[in-house]
mmCIF file of C-alpha atoms in Angstrom:
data_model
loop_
_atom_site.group_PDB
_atom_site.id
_atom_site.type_symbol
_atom_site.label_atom_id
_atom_site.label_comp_id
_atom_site.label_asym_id
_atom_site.label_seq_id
_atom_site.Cartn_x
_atom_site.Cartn_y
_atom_site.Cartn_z
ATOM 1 C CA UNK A 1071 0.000 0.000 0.000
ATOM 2 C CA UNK A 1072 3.006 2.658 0.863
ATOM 3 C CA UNK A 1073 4.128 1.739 -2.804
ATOM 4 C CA UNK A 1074 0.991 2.627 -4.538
ATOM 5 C CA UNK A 1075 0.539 5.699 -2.334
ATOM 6 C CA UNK A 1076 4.351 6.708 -2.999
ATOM 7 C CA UNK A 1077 3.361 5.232 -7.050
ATOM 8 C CA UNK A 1078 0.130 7.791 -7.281
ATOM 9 C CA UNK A 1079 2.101 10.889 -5.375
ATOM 10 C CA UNK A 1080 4.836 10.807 -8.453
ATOM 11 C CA UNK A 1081 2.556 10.981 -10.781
ATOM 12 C CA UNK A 1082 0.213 13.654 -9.587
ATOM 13 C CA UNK A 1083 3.457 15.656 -8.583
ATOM 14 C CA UNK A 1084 4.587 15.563 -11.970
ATOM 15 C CA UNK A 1085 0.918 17.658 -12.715
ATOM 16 C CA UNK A 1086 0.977 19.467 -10.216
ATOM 17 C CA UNK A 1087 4.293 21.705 -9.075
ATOM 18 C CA UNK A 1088 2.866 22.678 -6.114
ATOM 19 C CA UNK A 1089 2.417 19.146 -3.996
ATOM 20 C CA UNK A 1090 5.220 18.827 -1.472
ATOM 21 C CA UNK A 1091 6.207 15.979 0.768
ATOM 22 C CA UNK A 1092 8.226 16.361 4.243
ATOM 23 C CA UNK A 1093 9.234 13.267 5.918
ATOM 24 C CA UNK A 1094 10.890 12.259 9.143
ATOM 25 C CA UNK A 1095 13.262 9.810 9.360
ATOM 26 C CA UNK A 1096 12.234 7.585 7.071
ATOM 27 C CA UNK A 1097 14.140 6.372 3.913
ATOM 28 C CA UNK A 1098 12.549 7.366 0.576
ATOM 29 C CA UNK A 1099 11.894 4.228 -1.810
ATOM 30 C CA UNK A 1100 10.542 3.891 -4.819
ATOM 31 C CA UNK A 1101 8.646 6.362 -6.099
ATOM 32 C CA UNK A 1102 9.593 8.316 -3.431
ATOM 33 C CA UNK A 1103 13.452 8.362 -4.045
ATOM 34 C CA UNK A 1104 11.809 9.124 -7.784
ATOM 35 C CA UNK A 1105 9.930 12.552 -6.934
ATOM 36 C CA UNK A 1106 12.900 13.259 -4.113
ATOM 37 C CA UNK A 1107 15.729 13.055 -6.909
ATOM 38 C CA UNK A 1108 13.163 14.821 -9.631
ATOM 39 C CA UNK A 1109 11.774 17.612 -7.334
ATOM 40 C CA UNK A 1110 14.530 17.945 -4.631
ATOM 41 C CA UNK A 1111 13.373 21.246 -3.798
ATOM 42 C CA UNK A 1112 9.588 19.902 -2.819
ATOM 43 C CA UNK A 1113 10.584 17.076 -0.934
ATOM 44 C CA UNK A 1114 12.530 17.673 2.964
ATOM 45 C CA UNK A 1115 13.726 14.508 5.777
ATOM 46 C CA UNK A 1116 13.494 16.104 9.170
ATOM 47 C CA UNK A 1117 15.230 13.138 10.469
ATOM 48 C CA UNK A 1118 14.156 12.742 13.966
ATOM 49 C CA UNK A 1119 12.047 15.806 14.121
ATOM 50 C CA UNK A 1120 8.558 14.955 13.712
ATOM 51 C CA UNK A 1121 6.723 18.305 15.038
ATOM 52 C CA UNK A 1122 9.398 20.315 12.661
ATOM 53 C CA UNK A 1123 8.088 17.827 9.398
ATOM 54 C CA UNK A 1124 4.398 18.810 10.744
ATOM 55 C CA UNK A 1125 5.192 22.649 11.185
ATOM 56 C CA UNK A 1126 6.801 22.630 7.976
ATOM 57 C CA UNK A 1127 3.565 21.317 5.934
ATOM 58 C CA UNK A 1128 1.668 23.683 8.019
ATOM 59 C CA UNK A 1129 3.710 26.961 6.965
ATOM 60 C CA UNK A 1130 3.781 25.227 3.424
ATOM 61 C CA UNK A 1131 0.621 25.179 2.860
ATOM 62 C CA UNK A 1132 -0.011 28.563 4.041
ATOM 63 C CA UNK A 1133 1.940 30.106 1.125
ATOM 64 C CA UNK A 1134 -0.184 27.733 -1.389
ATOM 65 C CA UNK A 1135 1.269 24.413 -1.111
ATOM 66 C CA UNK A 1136 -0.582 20.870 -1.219
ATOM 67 C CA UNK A 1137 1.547 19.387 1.363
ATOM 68 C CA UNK A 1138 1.993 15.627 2.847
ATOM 69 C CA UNK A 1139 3.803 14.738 5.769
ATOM 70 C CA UNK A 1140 4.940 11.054 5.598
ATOM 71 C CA UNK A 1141 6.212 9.079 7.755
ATOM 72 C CA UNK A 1142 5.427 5.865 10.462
ATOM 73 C CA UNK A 1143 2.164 5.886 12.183
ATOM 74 C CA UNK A 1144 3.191 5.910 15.270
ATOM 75 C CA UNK A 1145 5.056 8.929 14.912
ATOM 76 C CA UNK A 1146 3.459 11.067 12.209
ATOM 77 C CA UNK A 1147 0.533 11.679 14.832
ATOM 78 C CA UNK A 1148 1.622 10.722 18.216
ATOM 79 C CA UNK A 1149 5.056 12.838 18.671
ATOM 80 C CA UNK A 1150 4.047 15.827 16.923
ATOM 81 C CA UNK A 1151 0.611 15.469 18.412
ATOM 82 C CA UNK A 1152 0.003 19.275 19.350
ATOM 83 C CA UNK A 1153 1.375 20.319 16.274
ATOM 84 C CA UNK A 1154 -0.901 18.532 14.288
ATOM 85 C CA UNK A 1155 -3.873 19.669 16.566
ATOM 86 C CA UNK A 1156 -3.091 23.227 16.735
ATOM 87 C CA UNK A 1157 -0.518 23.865 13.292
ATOM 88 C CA UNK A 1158 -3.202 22.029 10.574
ATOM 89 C CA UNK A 1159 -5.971 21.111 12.745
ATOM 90 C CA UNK A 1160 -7.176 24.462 13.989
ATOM 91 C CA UNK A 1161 -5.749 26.071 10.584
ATOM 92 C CA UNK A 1162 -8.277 23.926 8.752
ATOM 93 C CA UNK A 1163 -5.518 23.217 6.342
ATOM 94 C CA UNK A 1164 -5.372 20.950 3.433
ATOM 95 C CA UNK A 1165 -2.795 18.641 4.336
ATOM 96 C CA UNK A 1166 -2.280 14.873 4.473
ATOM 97 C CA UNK A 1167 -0.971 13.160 6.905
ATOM 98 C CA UNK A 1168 0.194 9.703 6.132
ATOM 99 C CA UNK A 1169 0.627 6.939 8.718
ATOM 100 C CA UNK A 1170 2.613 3.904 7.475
ATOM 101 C CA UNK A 1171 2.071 0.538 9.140
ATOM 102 C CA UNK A 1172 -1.118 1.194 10.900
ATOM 103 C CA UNK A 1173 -2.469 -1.076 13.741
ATOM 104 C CA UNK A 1174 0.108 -3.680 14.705
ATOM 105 C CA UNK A 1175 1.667 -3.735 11.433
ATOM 106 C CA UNK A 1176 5.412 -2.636 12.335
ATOM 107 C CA UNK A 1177 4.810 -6.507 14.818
ATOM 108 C CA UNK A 1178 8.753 -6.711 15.223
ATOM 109 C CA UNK A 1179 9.150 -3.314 16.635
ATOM 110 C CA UNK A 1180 7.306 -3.347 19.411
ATOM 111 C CA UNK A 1181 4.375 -0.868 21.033
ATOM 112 C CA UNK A 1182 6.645 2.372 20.407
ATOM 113 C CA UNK A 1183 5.846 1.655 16.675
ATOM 114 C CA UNK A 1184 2.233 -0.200 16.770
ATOM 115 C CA UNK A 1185 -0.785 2.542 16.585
ATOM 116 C CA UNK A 1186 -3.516 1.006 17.676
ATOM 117 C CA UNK A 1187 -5.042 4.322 18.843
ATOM 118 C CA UNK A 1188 -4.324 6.359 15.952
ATOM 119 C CA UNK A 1189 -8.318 6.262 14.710
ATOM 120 C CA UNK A 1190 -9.389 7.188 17.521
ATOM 121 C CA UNK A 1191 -6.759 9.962 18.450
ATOM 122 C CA UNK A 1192 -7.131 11.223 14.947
ATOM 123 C CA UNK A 1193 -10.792 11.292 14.827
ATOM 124 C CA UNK A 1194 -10.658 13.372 18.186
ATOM 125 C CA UNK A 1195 -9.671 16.551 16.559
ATOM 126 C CA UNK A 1196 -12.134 19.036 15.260
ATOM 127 C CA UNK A 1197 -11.569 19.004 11.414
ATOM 128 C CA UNK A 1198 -9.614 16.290 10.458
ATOM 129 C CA UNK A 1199 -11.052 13.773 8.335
ATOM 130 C CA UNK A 1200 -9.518 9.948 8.582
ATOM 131 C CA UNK A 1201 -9.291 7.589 5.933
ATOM 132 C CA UNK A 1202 -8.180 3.762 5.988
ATOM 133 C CA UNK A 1203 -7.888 2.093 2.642
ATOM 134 C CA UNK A 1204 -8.563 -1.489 2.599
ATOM 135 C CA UNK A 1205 -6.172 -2.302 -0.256
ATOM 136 C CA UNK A 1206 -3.661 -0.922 -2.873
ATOM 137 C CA UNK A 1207 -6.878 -0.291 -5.295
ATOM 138 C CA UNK A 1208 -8.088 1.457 -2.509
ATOM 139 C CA UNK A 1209 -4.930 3.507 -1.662
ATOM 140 C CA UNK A 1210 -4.784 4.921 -5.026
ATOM 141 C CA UNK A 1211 -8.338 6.140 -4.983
ATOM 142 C CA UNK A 1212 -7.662 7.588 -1.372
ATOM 143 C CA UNK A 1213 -4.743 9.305 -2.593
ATOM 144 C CA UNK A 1214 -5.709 10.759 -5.724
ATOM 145 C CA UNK A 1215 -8.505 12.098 -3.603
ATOM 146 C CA UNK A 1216 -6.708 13.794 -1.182
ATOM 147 C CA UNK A 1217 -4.358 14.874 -3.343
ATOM 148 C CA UNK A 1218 -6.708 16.597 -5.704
ATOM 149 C CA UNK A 1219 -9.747 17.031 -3.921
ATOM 150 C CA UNK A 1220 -9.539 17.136 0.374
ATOM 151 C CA UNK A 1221 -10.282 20.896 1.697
ATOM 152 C CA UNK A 1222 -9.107 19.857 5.297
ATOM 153 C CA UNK A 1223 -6.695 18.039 7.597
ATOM 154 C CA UNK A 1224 -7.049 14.452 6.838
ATOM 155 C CA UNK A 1225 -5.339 11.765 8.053
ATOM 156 C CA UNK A 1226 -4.574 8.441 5.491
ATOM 157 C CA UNK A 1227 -4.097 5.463 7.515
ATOM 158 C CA UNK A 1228 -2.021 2.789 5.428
ATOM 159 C CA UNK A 1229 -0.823 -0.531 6.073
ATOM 160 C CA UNK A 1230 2.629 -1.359 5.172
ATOM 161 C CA UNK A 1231 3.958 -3.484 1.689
ATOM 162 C CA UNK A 1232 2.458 -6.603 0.325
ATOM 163 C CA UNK A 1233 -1.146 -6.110 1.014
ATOM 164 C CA UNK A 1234 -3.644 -8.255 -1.942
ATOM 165 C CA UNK A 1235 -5.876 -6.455 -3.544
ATOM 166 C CA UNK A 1236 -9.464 -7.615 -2.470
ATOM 167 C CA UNK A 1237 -11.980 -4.687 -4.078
ATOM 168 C CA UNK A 1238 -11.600 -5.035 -7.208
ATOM 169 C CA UNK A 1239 -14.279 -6.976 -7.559
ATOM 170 C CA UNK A 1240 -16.765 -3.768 -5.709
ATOM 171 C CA UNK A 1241 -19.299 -2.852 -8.583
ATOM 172 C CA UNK A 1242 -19.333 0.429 -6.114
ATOM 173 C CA UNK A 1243 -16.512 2.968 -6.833
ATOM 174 C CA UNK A 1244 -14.667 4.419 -4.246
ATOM 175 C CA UNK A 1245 -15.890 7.080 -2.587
ATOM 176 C CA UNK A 1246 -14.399 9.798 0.364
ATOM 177 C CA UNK A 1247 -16.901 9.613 2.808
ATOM 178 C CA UNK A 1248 -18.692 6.322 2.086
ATOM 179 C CA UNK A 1249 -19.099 2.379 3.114
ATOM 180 C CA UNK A 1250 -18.765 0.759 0.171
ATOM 181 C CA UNK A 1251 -19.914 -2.555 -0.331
ATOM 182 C CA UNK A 1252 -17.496 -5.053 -2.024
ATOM 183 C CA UNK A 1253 -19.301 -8.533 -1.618
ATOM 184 C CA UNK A 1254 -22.858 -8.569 -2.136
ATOM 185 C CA UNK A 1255 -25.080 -11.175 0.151
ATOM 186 C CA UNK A 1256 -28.183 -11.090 2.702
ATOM 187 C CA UNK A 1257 -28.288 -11.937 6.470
ATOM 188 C CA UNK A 1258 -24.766 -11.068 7.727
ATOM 189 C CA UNK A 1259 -23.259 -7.688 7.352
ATOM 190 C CA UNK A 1260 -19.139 -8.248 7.869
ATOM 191 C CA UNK A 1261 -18.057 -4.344 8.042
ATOM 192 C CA UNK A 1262 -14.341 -3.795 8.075
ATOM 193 C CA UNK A 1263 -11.816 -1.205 8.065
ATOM 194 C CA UNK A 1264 -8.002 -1.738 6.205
ATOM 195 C CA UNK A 1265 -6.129 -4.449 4.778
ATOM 196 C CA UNK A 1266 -7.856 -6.491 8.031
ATOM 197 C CA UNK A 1267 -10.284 -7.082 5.214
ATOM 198 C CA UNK A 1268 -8.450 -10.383 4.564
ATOM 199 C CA UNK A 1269 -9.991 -11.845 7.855
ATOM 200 C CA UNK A 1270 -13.425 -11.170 6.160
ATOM 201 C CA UNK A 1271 -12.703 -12.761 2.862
ATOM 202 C CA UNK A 1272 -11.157 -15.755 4.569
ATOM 203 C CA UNK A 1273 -14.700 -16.086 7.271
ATOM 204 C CA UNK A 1274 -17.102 -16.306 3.478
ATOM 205 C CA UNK A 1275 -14.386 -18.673 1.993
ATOM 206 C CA UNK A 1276 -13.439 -20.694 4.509
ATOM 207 C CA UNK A 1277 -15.554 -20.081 7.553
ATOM 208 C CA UNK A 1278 -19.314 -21.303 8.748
ATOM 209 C CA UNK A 1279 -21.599 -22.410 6.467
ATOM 210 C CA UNK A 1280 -23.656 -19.373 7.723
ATOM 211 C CA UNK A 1281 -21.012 -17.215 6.467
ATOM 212 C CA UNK A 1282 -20.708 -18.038 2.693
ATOM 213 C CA UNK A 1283 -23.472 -15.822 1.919
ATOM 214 C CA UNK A 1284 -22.741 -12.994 4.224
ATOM 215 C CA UNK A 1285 -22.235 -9.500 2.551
ATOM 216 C CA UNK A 1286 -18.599 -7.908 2.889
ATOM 217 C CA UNK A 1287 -18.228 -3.927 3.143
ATOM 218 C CA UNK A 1288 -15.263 -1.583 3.428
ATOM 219 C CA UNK A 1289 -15.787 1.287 5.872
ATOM 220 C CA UNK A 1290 -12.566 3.372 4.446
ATOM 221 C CA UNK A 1291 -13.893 6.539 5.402
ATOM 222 C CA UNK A 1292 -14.154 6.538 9.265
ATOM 223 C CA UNK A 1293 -14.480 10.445 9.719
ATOM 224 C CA UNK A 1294 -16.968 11.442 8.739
ATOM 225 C CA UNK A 1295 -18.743 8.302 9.128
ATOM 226 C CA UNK A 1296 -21.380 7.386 6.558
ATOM 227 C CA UNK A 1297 -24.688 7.379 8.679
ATOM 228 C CA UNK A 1298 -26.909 6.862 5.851
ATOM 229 C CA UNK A 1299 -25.372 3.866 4.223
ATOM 230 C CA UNK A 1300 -25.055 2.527 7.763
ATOM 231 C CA UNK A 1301 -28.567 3.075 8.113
ATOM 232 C CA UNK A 1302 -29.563 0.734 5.186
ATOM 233 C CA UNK A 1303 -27.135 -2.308 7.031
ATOM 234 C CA UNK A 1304 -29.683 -1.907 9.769
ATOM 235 C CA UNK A 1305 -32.531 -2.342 8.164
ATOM 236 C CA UNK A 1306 -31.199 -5.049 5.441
ATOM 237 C CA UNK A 1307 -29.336 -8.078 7.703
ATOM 238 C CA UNK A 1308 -30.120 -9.783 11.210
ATOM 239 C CA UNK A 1309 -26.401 -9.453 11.924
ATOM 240 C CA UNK A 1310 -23.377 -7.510 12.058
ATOM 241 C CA UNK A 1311 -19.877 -8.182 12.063
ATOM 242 C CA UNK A 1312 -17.330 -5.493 12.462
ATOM 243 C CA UNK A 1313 -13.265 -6.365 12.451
ATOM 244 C CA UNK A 1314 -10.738 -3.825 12.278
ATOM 245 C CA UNK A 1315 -7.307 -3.085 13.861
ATOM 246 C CA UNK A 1316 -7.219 -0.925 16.171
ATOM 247 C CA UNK A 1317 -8.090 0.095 19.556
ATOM 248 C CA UNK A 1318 -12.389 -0.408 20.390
ATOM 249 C CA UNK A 1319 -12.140 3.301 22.087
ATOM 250 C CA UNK A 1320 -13.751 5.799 19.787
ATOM 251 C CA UNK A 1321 -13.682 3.355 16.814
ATOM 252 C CA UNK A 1322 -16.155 2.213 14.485
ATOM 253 C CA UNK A 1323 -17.644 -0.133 16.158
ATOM 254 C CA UNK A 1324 -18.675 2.161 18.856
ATOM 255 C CA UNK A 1325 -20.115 4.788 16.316
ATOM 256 C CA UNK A 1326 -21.682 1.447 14.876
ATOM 257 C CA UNK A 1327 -23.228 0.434 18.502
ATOM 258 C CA UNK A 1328 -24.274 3.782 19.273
ATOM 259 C CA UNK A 1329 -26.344 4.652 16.326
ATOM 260 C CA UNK A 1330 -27.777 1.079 15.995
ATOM 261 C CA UNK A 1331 -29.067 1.896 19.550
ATOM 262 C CA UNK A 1332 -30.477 5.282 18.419
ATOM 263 C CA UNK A 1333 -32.179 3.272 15.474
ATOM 264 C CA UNK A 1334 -33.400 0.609 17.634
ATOM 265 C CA UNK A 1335 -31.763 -2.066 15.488
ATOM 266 C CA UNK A 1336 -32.760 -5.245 16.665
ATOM 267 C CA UNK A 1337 -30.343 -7.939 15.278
ATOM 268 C CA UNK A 1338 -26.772 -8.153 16.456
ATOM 269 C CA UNK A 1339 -23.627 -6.538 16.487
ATOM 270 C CA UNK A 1340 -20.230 -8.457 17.261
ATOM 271 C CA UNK A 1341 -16.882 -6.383 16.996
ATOM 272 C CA UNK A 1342 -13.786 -7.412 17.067
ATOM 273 C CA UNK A 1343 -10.659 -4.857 17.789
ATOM 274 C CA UNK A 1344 -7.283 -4.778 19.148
ATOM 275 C CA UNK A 1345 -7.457 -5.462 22.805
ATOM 276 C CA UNK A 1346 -6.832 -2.438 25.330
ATOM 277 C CA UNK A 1347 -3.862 -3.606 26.285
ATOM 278 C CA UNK A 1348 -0.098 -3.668 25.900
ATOM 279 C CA UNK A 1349 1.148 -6.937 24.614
ATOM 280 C CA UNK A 1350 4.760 -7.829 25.149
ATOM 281 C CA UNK A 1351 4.893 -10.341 22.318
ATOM 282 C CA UNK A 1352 7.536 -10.634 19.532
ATOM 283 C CA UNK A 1353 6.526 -12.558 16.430
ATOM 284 C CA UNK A 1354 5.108 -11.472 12.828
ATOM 285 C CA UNK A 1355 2.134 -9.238 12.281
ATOM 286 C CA UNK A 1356 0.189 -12.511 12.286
ATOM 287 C CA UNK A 1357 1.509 -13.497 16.107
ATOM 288 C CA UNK A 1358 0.691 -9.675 17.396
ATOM 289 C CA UNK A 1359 -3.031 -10.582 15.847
ATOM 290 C CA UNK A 1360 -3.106 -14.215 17.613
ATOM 291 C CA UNK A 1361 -2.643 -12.474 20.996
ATOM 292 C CA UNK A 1362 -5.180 -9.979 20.203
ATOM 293 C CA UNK A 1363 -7.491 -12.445 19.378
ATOM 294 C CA UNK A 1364 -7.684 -10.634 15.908
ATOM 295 C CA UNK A 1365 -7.900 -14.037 13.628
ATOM 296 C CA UNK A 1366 -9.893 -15.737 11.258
ATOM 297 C CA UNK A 1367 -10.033 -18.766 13.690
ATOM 298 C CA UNK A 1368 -11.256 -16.764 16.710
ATOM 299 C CA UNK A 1369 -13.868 -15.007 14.981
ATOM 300 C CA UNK A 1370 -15.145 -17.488 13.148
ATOM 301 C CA UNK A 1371 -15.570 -19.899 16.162
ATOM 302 C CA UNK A 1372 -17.189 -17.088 17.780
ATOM 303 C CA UNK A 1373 -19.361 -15.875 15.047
#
């Protein structure tokens, strides 16, 4: 997913002179190395300076600037965390900020580089929208969007290299702002948010019998949260599954909960999150999961 993201950036830079990119400590690739060797005097490393790389974008895009600061999860929001509150938040500005290796991604590197509050700490702040592709097809929609089209702070939450593509088959386009339904079926509503849509591919494929019908949707957009297409879940399936990866404070399962309440939904609702809790594990992305009880085995027993 960072590839396509750093694939799409290239080539809307090369329409566009004014998009800018400021990164902190983080090596350029790819296309990134590309646009930093072809533009060197739009693209900046901060090293180990993360509230510099968000002040930066901020005073960047004051003069004019489409600016994206780029960098680890974990540290493009939690370090600089004022600075993206006060510097872009409450200066309503355009900019992106992209968070590599969301959830438990980074699994070798321990909690100082696994956000699994980073929805829910960037969909605390007034103004800032929050985006979580579930795939590279995904990621390139996302970014072309919010390279071309976003009016405010948003933060695009990515996972990390290697991700499958799993929408392609969506007769829905992508949309900012919408759930989008890739699998169509009736009963079961499986609502997810990232590349954890794997888990919901492999419950209709390989799980319950009761699950090889069940409908599969991509909630991408978290903030704002589409109420209306949620809405329609309610009143279309006697069940709903959410699975994504990250914290259950503030998520979208809770929005999920809440407003089912408000619409006196009667069926049910099972989520599945991170746990609240620090895990000291060491293993592959798939072993942080196992701990958190994040698997296609645990849910689908549970279902």
């Amino acid at each position: 997913m960072r590839n396509k993201f750093a694939d799409v950036f290239f080539e809307e830079a090369k329409k566009n002179r004014n998009l800018g990119l400021v990164v902190a400590d983080i090596s350029p690739a790819g296309s990134i190395e590309k646009f930093r060797n072809k533009y060197p005097d739009r693209f900046i490393n901060t090293g180990v300076a993360e509230q510099i790389m968000i002040g930066m974008c901020a005073g960047m895009a004051q003069q004019g600037m489409k600016m994206v600061a780029y960098t680890i999860a974990t540290f493009a929001l939690y370090r600089p965390f004022e600075f993206v509150r006060d510097d872009i938040c409450y200066q309503n500005l355009p900019i992106t900020i992209v968070g590599i290796g969301g959830g438990v991604t980074y699994s070798t590197l321990g909690a100082t580089h696994h956000a699994q509050e980073d929805i829910s700490i960037a969909s605390s702040i007034p103004n800032m929208q929050v985006i979580c592709p579930a795939d590279p097809l995904e990621t390139e929609a996302a970014t072309k969007w919010c390279l071309n089209k976003s009016k405010r702070p948003t933060y695009l939450r990515l996972g990390k290299a290697g991700e499958k593509n799993y929408t392609e088959i969506a007769k829905q386009k992508w949309q900012f702002g919408k759930i989008r339904q890739i699998k169509k079926g009736s009963k079961i509503a499986i609502i997810s948010v990232g590349p954890i849509i794997r888990i919901s591919f492999d419950l209709v494929t390989f799980g319950k019998k009761s699950l090889k019908n069940a409908s599969i949707y991509s909630c991408s957009t978290i903030k704002p949260l589409d109420y209306l297409s949620l809405s329609k879940i309610y009143n279309s399936y006697e069940k709903i599954v959410i699975i994504e990866e990250s914290s259950g404070t503030g998520t979208l399962s809770n929005q999920v909960k809440k407003l089912a309440f408000e619409k006196k939904y009667k069926g049910e609702i099972k989520s599945y999150n991170l746990k609240d809790e620090f895990f000291h594990v060491y293993g592959n992305h798939d072993d942080i999961l196992n701990v958190h009880d994040l698997t296609f085995k645990k849910i689908n027993r549970d279902i």
